[in-house]
């Protein structure tokens, strides 16, 4: 892998129509010569995580990784990896041409119906503030027009946005599926996440550079120091490697001049574009799936028991396959994973997502109570009718009993008094039973 002094990945999420179509989408991509399946070796992650994304075991794999071939880029009219693209925007209060190359285009397909397209960019300049300013405009993927001149022909094709490029790539697939990009965002407000690696000169402190890079701020933003937030969003795994994370981006600054240039430009660079990239994609996937759940449940769906049942089943499958607190025993990966999880506020999102499940439980309980009350009412009516029948039967039996038993030692008047007593007892018993029947549903 050729190493550059800066590399950025910009991510565009979309979802497909049906969770059962996951196999169809994967088979279509495998049969399409434009895409090649990438078998990632996620060596630093624990086995129970790596097994979920092992494409060598397709029956159990929950995520497949594809890369667009260079031949396909030419046939599809996609800008070449060697062509320079540019946008012209402001930098330090003056017009500036931001030039960059689109080196690779990758696709991550998940069984949750959420997919992520990743465009790997290499910027012409390596200045942190310049790169951050370029990303500030490029993250607005539906609005920022990109221009380029073809190196082979010298022609300047029509401008395009990264979102248009992403839609065009998925449109050429013959999978019979519909794709919805940025399904959680209103049109024209789409904002992409960035993952960036940047070589920098040795300094005692990089908080200024990370303030801009980890938020993709332009040069027009005024620097504001916030030590409490810096402690949460800045993480240094070694003296020559420092990370900055935020809800919108993650950036790693490396300093080869401290003596580990071979490692940083070799092993670490490869790990950044494989291990760290995949870890970031997994976290982005969690965020986008939670957004999808919140969007699907919508307003009014809380009263739809069938929809909530389906919602609960999908959430359970998602948590089983993709939600992990610990993904590795390697400290630099696990620490960064936890920082990114916190930056994305995933715990708060989970709380929002689980609220409809609580609603489902309440609906179930209310429905069960209502059904039980209806059953009790029907039972009470039946028992009331039986009580009336029993009342008359008891009166007849009591008269016969008094006549046959008390006639031996009582006269006619005494027998009548005993019969009246029995009538009163039976009436009192009937009243007691009726009161208990009609008040049993109030408990």
Coordinates of C-alpha atoms in Angstrom, one line a residue:
X1 CA 0.0 0.0 0.0
X2 CA 1.4 3.4 -1.0
X3 CA 1.7 5.7 1.9
X4 CA 0.6 9.4 1.9
X5 CA 1.2 12.2 4.4
X6 CA -2.5 12.6 4.7
X7 CA -5.5 10.4 4.0
X8 CA -9.2 10.9 4.7
X9 CA -12.3 8.7 4.5
X10 CA -15.7 10.3 4.0
X11 CA -18.7 8.2 4.8
X12 CA -22.1 8.2 3.1
X13 CA -24.9 6.0 4.7
X14 CA -27.9 4.5 3.0
X15 CA -30.4 1.7 3.6
X16 CA -32.1 -0.8 1.4
X17 CA -35.8 -1.7 1.5
X18 CA -36.0 -5.1 3.1
X19 CA -33.9 -6.9 5.7
X20 CA -34.5 -10.2 4.0
X21 CA -32.8 -8.8 0.8
X22 CA -29.4 -8.8 2.5
X23 CA -28.4 -12.1 0.7
X24 CA -29.7 -10.8 -2.7
X25 CA -27.6 -7.6 -2.4
X26 CA -24.5 -9.4 -1.5
X27 CA -24.9 -12.0 -4.3
X28 CA -25.5 -9.1 -6.8
X29 CA -22.3 -7.3 -5.7
X30 CA -20.3 -10.5 -5.9
X31 CA -21.6 -11.2 -9.4
X32 CA -21.0 -7.6 -10.5
X33 CA -17.5 -7.2 -12.0
X34 CA -17.4 -3.6 -10.9
X35 CA -17.0 -4.6 -7.3
X36 CA -14.5 -7.0 -5.6
X37 CA -15.1 -8.6 -2.3
X38 CA -12.5 -7.7 0.4
X39 CA -11.7 -10.3 3.0
X40 CA -10.6 -8.2 6.0
X41 CA -8.3 -9.6 8.5
X42 CA -9.5 -8.0 11.7
X43 CA -6.7 -9.4 13.7
X44 CA -6.9 -7.1 16.8
X45 CA -10.6 -7.6 17.6
X46 CA -11.8 -10.4 19.8
X47 CA -13.1 -13.5 18.1
X48 CA -16.8 -13.0 19.0
X49 CA -16.6 -9.7 17.2
X50 CA -14.4 -10.8 14.2
X51 CA -16.6 -13.9 13.6
X52 CA -19.6 -11.6 12.8
X53 CA -17.7 -9.9 10.0
X54 CA -15.7 -12.8 8.6
X55 CA -16.6 -12.9 4.9
X56 CA -14.7 -16.2 4.5
X57 CA -17.7 -17.7 6.4
X58 CA -20.6 -16.2 4.4
X59 CA -23.3 -18.1 6.2
X60 CA -22.6 -16.3 9.5
X61 CA -21.1 -13.1 8.2
X62 CA -23.2 -10.0 9.1
X63 CA -21.1 -7.5 7.1
X64 CA -19.5 -7.7 3.7
X65 CA -16.8 -5.3 2.4
X66 CA -16.5 -4.5 -1.3
X67 CA -14.1 -2.2 -3.2
X68 CA -14.8 -0.6 -6.6
X69 CA -12.3 -1.7 -9.2
X70 CA -10.2 0.8 -11.2
X71 CA -11.6 -0.7 -14.4
X72 CA -15.1 -0.1 -13.3
X73 CA -14.2 3.5 -12.4
X74 CA -13.3 4.1 -16.1
X75 CA -16.4 2.3 -17.5
X76 CA -18.7 4.1 -15.1
X77 CA -17.3 7.5 -15.7
X78 CA -16.0 7.8 -12.2
X79 CA -13.0 10.1 -11.6
X80 CA -9.7 8.3 -11.9
X81 CA -7.5 7.9 -8.7
X82 CA -4.8 10.0 -10.4
X83 CA -7.1 12.9 -11.4
X84 CA -7.1 16.0 -9.3
X85 CA -10.5 17.2 -8.1
X86 CA -11.1 20.6 -6.7
X87 CA -13.5 22.9 -5.0
X88 CA -13.0 26.7 -4.9
X89 CA -14.0 28.2 -1.5
X90 CA -12.7 30.6 1.0
X91 CA -9.6 30.1 3.2
X92 CA -8.4 32.8 5.6
X93 CA -10.7 35.4 4.0
X94 CA -9.4 34.7 0.4
X95 CA -10.5 32.4 -2.4
X96 CA -8.7 29.1 -2.3
X97 CA -8.7 26.0 -4.6
X98 CA -8.8 22.9 -2.5
X99 CA -7.4 20.0 -4.6
X100 CA -7.7 16.4 -3.7
X101 CA -7.8 12.9 -5.2
X102 CA -10.4 10.2 -4.7
X103 CA -8.0 7.2 -4.2
X104 CA -10.5 4.4 -3.3
X105 CA -14.2 3.8 -3.1
X106 CA -15.4 1.1 -0.7
X107 CA -18.8 -0.3 0.3
X108 CA -19.8 -1.9 3.6
X109 CA -23.1 -3.9 3.5
X110 CA -24.7 -4.9 6.8
X111 CA -27.5 -7.3 7.5
X112 CA -29.4 -4.6 9.3
X113 CA -30.3 -2.9 5.9
X114 CA -27.8 -0.1 6.7
X115 CA -24.8 0.3 4.3
X116 CA -22.0 2.7 4.2
X117 CA -20.0 4.0 1.2
X118 CA -16.5 5.2 2.0
X119 CA -14.6 7.6 -0.3
X120 CA -10.8 7.7 0.4
X121 CA -9.4 11.2 -0.2
X122 CA -5.9 12.5 -0.4
X123 CA -5.5 16.2 -0.2
X124 CA -2.8 18.2 -2.1
X125 CA -1.6 20.1 1.0
X126 CA -0.8 18.7 4.4
X127 CA -1.6 21.8 6.5
X128 CA -4.1 20.8 9.3
X129 CA -6.2 24.0 9.1
X130 CA -6.2 23.8 5.3
X131 CA -7.4 20.2 5.3
X132 CA -10.0 21.0 8.0
X133 CA -11.3 23.8 5.9
X134 CA -11.6 21.6 2.8
X135 CA -13.5 19.0 4.8
X136 CA -15.8 21.7 6.2
X137 CA -17.1 22.2 2.7
X138 CA -16.9 18.6 1.5
X139 CA -18.9 17.1 4.4
X140 CA -21.9 18.9 2.9
X141 CA -22.1 16.0 0.4
X142 CA -25.4 17.0 -1.3
X143 CA -24.5 20.7 -1.9
X144 CA -20.8 21.0 -2.6
X145 CA -20.0 20.7 -6.4
X146 CA -16.7 19.0 -7.2
X147 CA -14.8 19.8 -10.4
X148 CA -12.0 17.8 -12.0
X149 CA -10.0 17.6 -15.2
X150 CA -9.3 14.2 -16.7
X151 CA -5.6 13.6 -16.9
X152 CA -5.8 11.4 -19.9
X153 CA -8.1 13.5 -22.1
X154 CA -7.7 16.9 -20.7
X155 CA -11.5 17.3 -20.7
X156 CA -13.4 18.8 -17.8
X157 CA -16.6 16.8 -17.2
X158 CA -19.7 18.2 -15.5
X159 CA -19.3 18.9 -11.7
X160 CA -20.7 16.4 -9.3
X161 CA -21.4 16.0 -5.6
X162 CA -20.3 13.1 -3.5
X163 CA -23.9 12.2 -2.8
X164 CA -24.6 12.2 -6.6
X165 CA -21.6 9.9 -7.1
X166 CA -22.8 7.6 -4.4
X167 CA -26.3 7.4 -5.8
X168 CA -24.9 6.7 -9.3
X169 CA -22.8 3.8 -8.1
X170 CA -25.7 2.1 -6.4
X171 CA -28.1 2.9 -9.2
X172 CA -26.1 0.7 -11.6
X173 CA -26.6 -2.4 -9.5
X174 CA -29.2 -4.7 -10.8
X175 CA -30.4 -5.9 -7.5
X176 CA -34.1 -4.9 -7.7
X177 CA -33.7 -2.9 -4.5
X178 CA -34.4 0.7 -3.7
X179 CA -31.8 2.7 -1.7
X180 CA -32.5 5.6 0.6
X181 CA -29.5 7.8 1.3
X182 CA -29.2 9.7 4.6
X183 CA -32.6 8.3 5.6
X184 CA -32.5 10.1 8.9
X185 CA -31.8 13.6 7.5
X186 CA -33.9 16.3 5.8
X187 CA -32.9 17.0 2.1
X188 CA -30.0 19.4 1.7
X189 CA -29.0 19.0 5.4
X190 CA -26.9 15.8 4.8
X191 CA -23.5 15.9 6.5
X192 CA -20.9 13.1 6.2
X193 CA -18.5 11.9 8.8
X194 CA -14.7 12.0 8.2
X195 CA -11.9 9.8 9.4
X196 CA -8.5 11.4 8.8
X197 CA -4.8 10.6 9.2
X198 CA -2.4 13.5 9.0
X199 CA 1.4 13.9 9.5
X200 CA 2.4 16.9 11.5
X201 CA 5.6 18.6 12.7
X202 CA 6.6 18.0 16.3
X203 CA 4.9 20.3 18.8
X204 CA 4.2 20.3 22.5
X205 CA 0.5 20.6 22.1
X206 CA -1.9 19.9 19.2
X207 CA -5.1 21.1 20.7
X208 CA -5.4 24.0 18.2
X209 CA -5.1 21.7 15.2
X210 CA -7.5 19.1 16.7
X211 CA -10.1 21.8 17.6
X212 CA -10.6 22.3 13.8
X213 CA -9.9 18.8 12.4
X214 CA -12.0 16.8 14.8
X215 CA -15.0 19.0 14.0
X216 CA -14.2 19.7 10.3
X217 CA -14.3 23.4 11.0
X218 CA -13.4 26.0 8.4
X219 CA -10.8 28.7 8.9
X220 CA -13.5 31.2 9.7
X221 CA -14.3 29.6 13.0
X222 CA -12.6 31.2 16.0
X223 CA -10.6 28.9 18.2
X224 CA -12.1 28.4 21.7
X225 CA -10.3 26.6 24.4
X226 CA -12.3 24.1 26.5
X227 CA -10.1 21.9 28.6
X228 CA -12.9 19.8 30.0
X229 CA -14.1 18.9 26.4
X230 CA -10.5 18.4 25.3
X231 CA -10.0 15.7 28.0
X232 CA -13.0 13.8 26.6
X233 CA -12.3 14.2 22.9
X234 CA -8.5 14.1 22.7
X235 CA -6.6 10.9 23.3
X236 CA -2.9 10.2 23.0
X237 CA -1.9 6.5 22.6
X238 CA 1.8 7.4 22.4
X239 CA 4.1 10.4 22.2
X240 CA 4.0 10.5 18.4
X241 CA 0.3 9.6 17.9
X242 CA -2.7 11.7 19.1
X243 CA -6.4 11.3 18.3
X244 CA -9.2 13.8 18.3
X245 CA -12.9 12.6 18.1
X246 CA -16.3 14.3 17.9
X247 CA -19.7 13.4 16.6
X248 CA -18.7 14.4 13.1
X249 CA -15.2 13.2 12.7
X250 CA -12.1 11.4 14.1
X251 CA -8.6 12.4 13.2
X252 CA -5.2 11.0 14.1
X253 CA -2.1 13.2 14.0
X254 CA 1.2 11.4 13.7
X255 CA 4.7 12.8 14.1
X256 CA 7.3 10.8 12.1
X257 CA 10.1 13.2 13.1
X258 CA 10.1 11.7 16.6
X259 CA 11.9 8.7 15.2
X260 CA 9.3 6.1 14.2
X261 CA 8.8 7.2 10.7
X262 CA 9.1 3.6 9.3
X263 CA 6.4 2.3 11.7
X264 CA 4.1 5.2 11.2
X265 CA 4.3 5.2 7.4
X266 CA 4.2 1.5 7.2
X267 CA 2.5 -0.7 9.8
X268 CA 0.4 2.1 11.4
X269 CA -0.6 3.5 8.0
X270 CA -1.9 0.1 6.9
X271 CA -3.7 -0.5 10.3
X272 CA -5.3 2.9 10.0
X273 CA -6.8 2.0 6.6
X274 CA -7.9 -1.4 7.7
X275 CA -8.2 -2.0 11.5
X276 CA -9.1 1.5 12.6
X277 CA -11.2 2.1 9.5
X278 CA -13.3 -0.9 10.2
X279 CA -13.7 0.0 13.9
X280 CA -14.9 3.4 12.9
X281 CA -17.3 1.9 10.3
X282 CA -18.7 -0.4 13.0
X283 CA -19.4 2.6 15.3
X284 CA -20.9 4.6 12.5
X285 CA -23.1 1.6 11.7
X286 CA -24.4 1.6 15.3
X287 CA -25.2 5.2 15.1
X288 CA -27.0 5.0 11.7
X289 CA -29.0 1.9 12.8
X290 CA -30.2 3.7 15.9
X291 CA -31.2 6.7 13.7
X292 CA -33.1 4.3 11.4
X293 CA -35.0 2.8 14.4
X294 CA -36.0 6.2 15.7
X295 CA -37.1 7.2 12.2
X296 CA -39.1 4.1 11.5
X297 CA -40.9 4.1 14.8
X298 CA -42.1 7.6 13.9
X299 CA -45.1 9.5 15.3
X300 CA -48.2 7.4 15.9
X301 CA -46.5 4.0 15.6
X302 CA -46.3 3.7 19.4
X303 CA -49.9 2.5 19.4
X304 CA -49.3 -0.1 16.7
X305 CA -48.7 -3.3 18.6
X306 CA -47.6 -5.3 15.5
X307 CA -45.1 -2.6 14.5
X308 CA -43.6 -2.4 18.0
X309 CA -43.3 -6.2 18.0
X310 CA -41.3 -6.1 14.8
X311 CA -39.3 -3.1 16.2
X312 CA -38.4 -5.1 19.3
X313 CA -37.3 -8.2 17.3
X314 CA -35.0 -6.1 15.0
X315 CA -33.5 -4.3 18.0
X316 CA -32.7 -7.6 19.7
X317 CA -31.0 -9.0 16.6
X318 CA -29.0 -5.7 16.2
X319 CA -27.8 -5.7 19.8
X320 CA -26.9 -9.4 19.6
X321 CA -24.8 -9.0 16.4
X322 CA -23.3 -5.5 16.5
X323 CA -23.4 -4.0 20.0
X324 CA -20.3 -4.7 22.1
X325 CA -18.8 -2.9 25.1
X326 CA -15.4 -4.6 24.6
X327 CA -14.1 -5.3 21.1
X328 CA -10.4 -5.9 21.8
X329 CA -7.8 -6.4 24.6
X330 CA -5.4 -4.1 22.8
X331 CA -5.5 -0.9 24.8
X332 CA -5.0 1.7 22.0
X333 CA -7.9 0.2 20.1
X334 CA -10.2 -0.3 23.1
X335 CA -9.6 3.1 24.5
X336 CA -10.2 4.8 21.2
X337 CA -13.4 2.6 20.7
X338 CA -14.7 3.9 24.1
X339 CA -13.9 7.5 23.2
X340 CA -15.7 7.2 19.9
X341 CA -18.7 5.5 21.5
X342 CA -18.9 8.4 24.0
X343 CA -18.5 11.0 21.2
X344 CA -21.4 9.5 19.2
X345 CA -23.5 9.6 22.4
X346 CA -24.6 6.0 21.6
X347 CA -25.8 5.3 25.1
X348 CA -28.2 8.2 25.0
X349 CA -29.4 7.0 21.6
X350 CA -30.0 3.5 23.0
X351 CA -32.1 5.0 25.7
X352 CA -34.2 6.9 23.1
X353 CA -34.6 3.7 21.1
X354 CA -35.7 1.6 24.0
X355 CA -38.5 3.9 25.1
X356 CA -40.9 2.4 22.5
X357 CA -40.1 -1.0 24.0
X358 CA -41.3 0.3 27.3
X359 CA -44.4 1.6 25.5
X360 CA -44.9 -1.9 24.0
X361 CA -44.8 -3.4 27.5
X362 CA -47.3 -0.9 28.8
X363 CA -49.6 -1.5 25.8
X364 CA -49.4 -5.3 26.4
X365 CA -50.2 -4.9 30.1
X366 CA -53.1 -2.5 29.3
X367 CA -54.4 -4.9 26.7
X368 CA -54.1 -7.9 28.9
X369 CA -55.9 -6.0 31.8
X370 CA -58.7 -4.9 29.4
X371 CA -59.2 -8.5 28.2
X372 CA -59.2 -9.8 31.7
X373 CA -61.8 -7.3 32.8
X374 CA -64.0 -8.3 29.8
X375 CA -63.6 -12.0 30.8
X376 CA -64.5 -11.2 34.4
X377 CA -67.6 -9.3 33.3
X378 CA -68.8 -12.2 31.2
X379 CA -68.0 -14.6 34.0
X380 CA -69.9 -12.5 36.6
X381 CA -72.9 -12.3 34.4
X382 CA -72.9 -16.1 34.0
X383 CA -72.5 -16.5 37.8
X384 CA -75.3 -14.1 38.4
X385 CA -77.7 -16.1 36.3
X386 CA -76.6 -19.3 38.1
X387 CA -77.1 -17.5 41.4
X388 CA -80.6 -16.6 40.5
X389 CA -81.4 -20.2 39.5
X390 CA -79.7 -21.5 42.7
X391 CA -81.8 -19.0 44.7
X392 CA -85.1 -20.5 43.6
X393 CA -83.7 -24.0 43.9
X394 CA -82.5 -23.3 47.5
X395 CA -85.9 -21.9 48.4
X396 CA -87.7 -25.0 47.2
X397 CA -85.1 -27.3 48.9
X398 CA -85.4 -25.4 52.2
X399 CA -89.2 -25.6 52.2
X400 CA -89.0 -29.4 51.6
X401 CA -86.3 -29.8 54.3
X402 CA -88.3 -27.8 56.9
X403 CA -91.5 -29.7 56.2
X404 CA -89.8 -33.1 56.4
X405 CA -87.5 -32.5 59.4
X406 CA -89.1 -30.0 61.7
X407 CA -92.6 -31.5 61.3
X408 CA -91.6 -34.1 63.9
X409 CA -91.5 -31.7 66.7
X410 CA -93.0 -28.3 65.6
X411 CA -96.4 -27.3 64.7
X412 CA -97.6 -25.5 61.5
X413 CA -96.8 -22.0 62.9
X414 CA -93.3 -23.1 64.0
X415 CA -92.6 -24.6 60.6
X416 CA -93.6 -21.3 58.9
X417 CA -91.3 -19.3 61.2
X418 CA -88.4 -21.6 60.4
X419 CA -89.2 -21.3 56.6
X420 CA -89.2 -17.5 56.9
X421 CA -85.8 -17.7 58.7
X422 CA -84.4 -19.8 55.9
X423 CA -85.8 -17.4 53.3
X424 CA -84.0 -14.5 54.9
X425 CA -80.7 -16.5 55.1
X426 CA -80.9 -17.4 51.4
X427 CA -81.7 -13.8 50.4
X428 CA -78.8 -12.5 52.5
X429 CA -76.5 -15.1 50.8
X430 CA -77.7 -14.0 47.4
X431 CA -77.1 -10.4 48.1
X432 CA -73.6 -11.2 49.4
X433 CA -72.8 -13.2 46.3
X434 CA -74.1 -10.4 44.0
X435 CA -72.1 -7.7 45.8
X436 CA -68.9 -9.8 45.5
X437 CA -69.5 -10.6 41.8
X438 CA -70.1 -7.0 40.7
X439 CA -67.2 -5.5 42.8
X440 CA -64.6 -8.2 41.9
X441 CA -63.5 -6.2 38.8
X442 CA -62.7 -3.1 40.9
X443 CA -59.7 -4.8 42.7

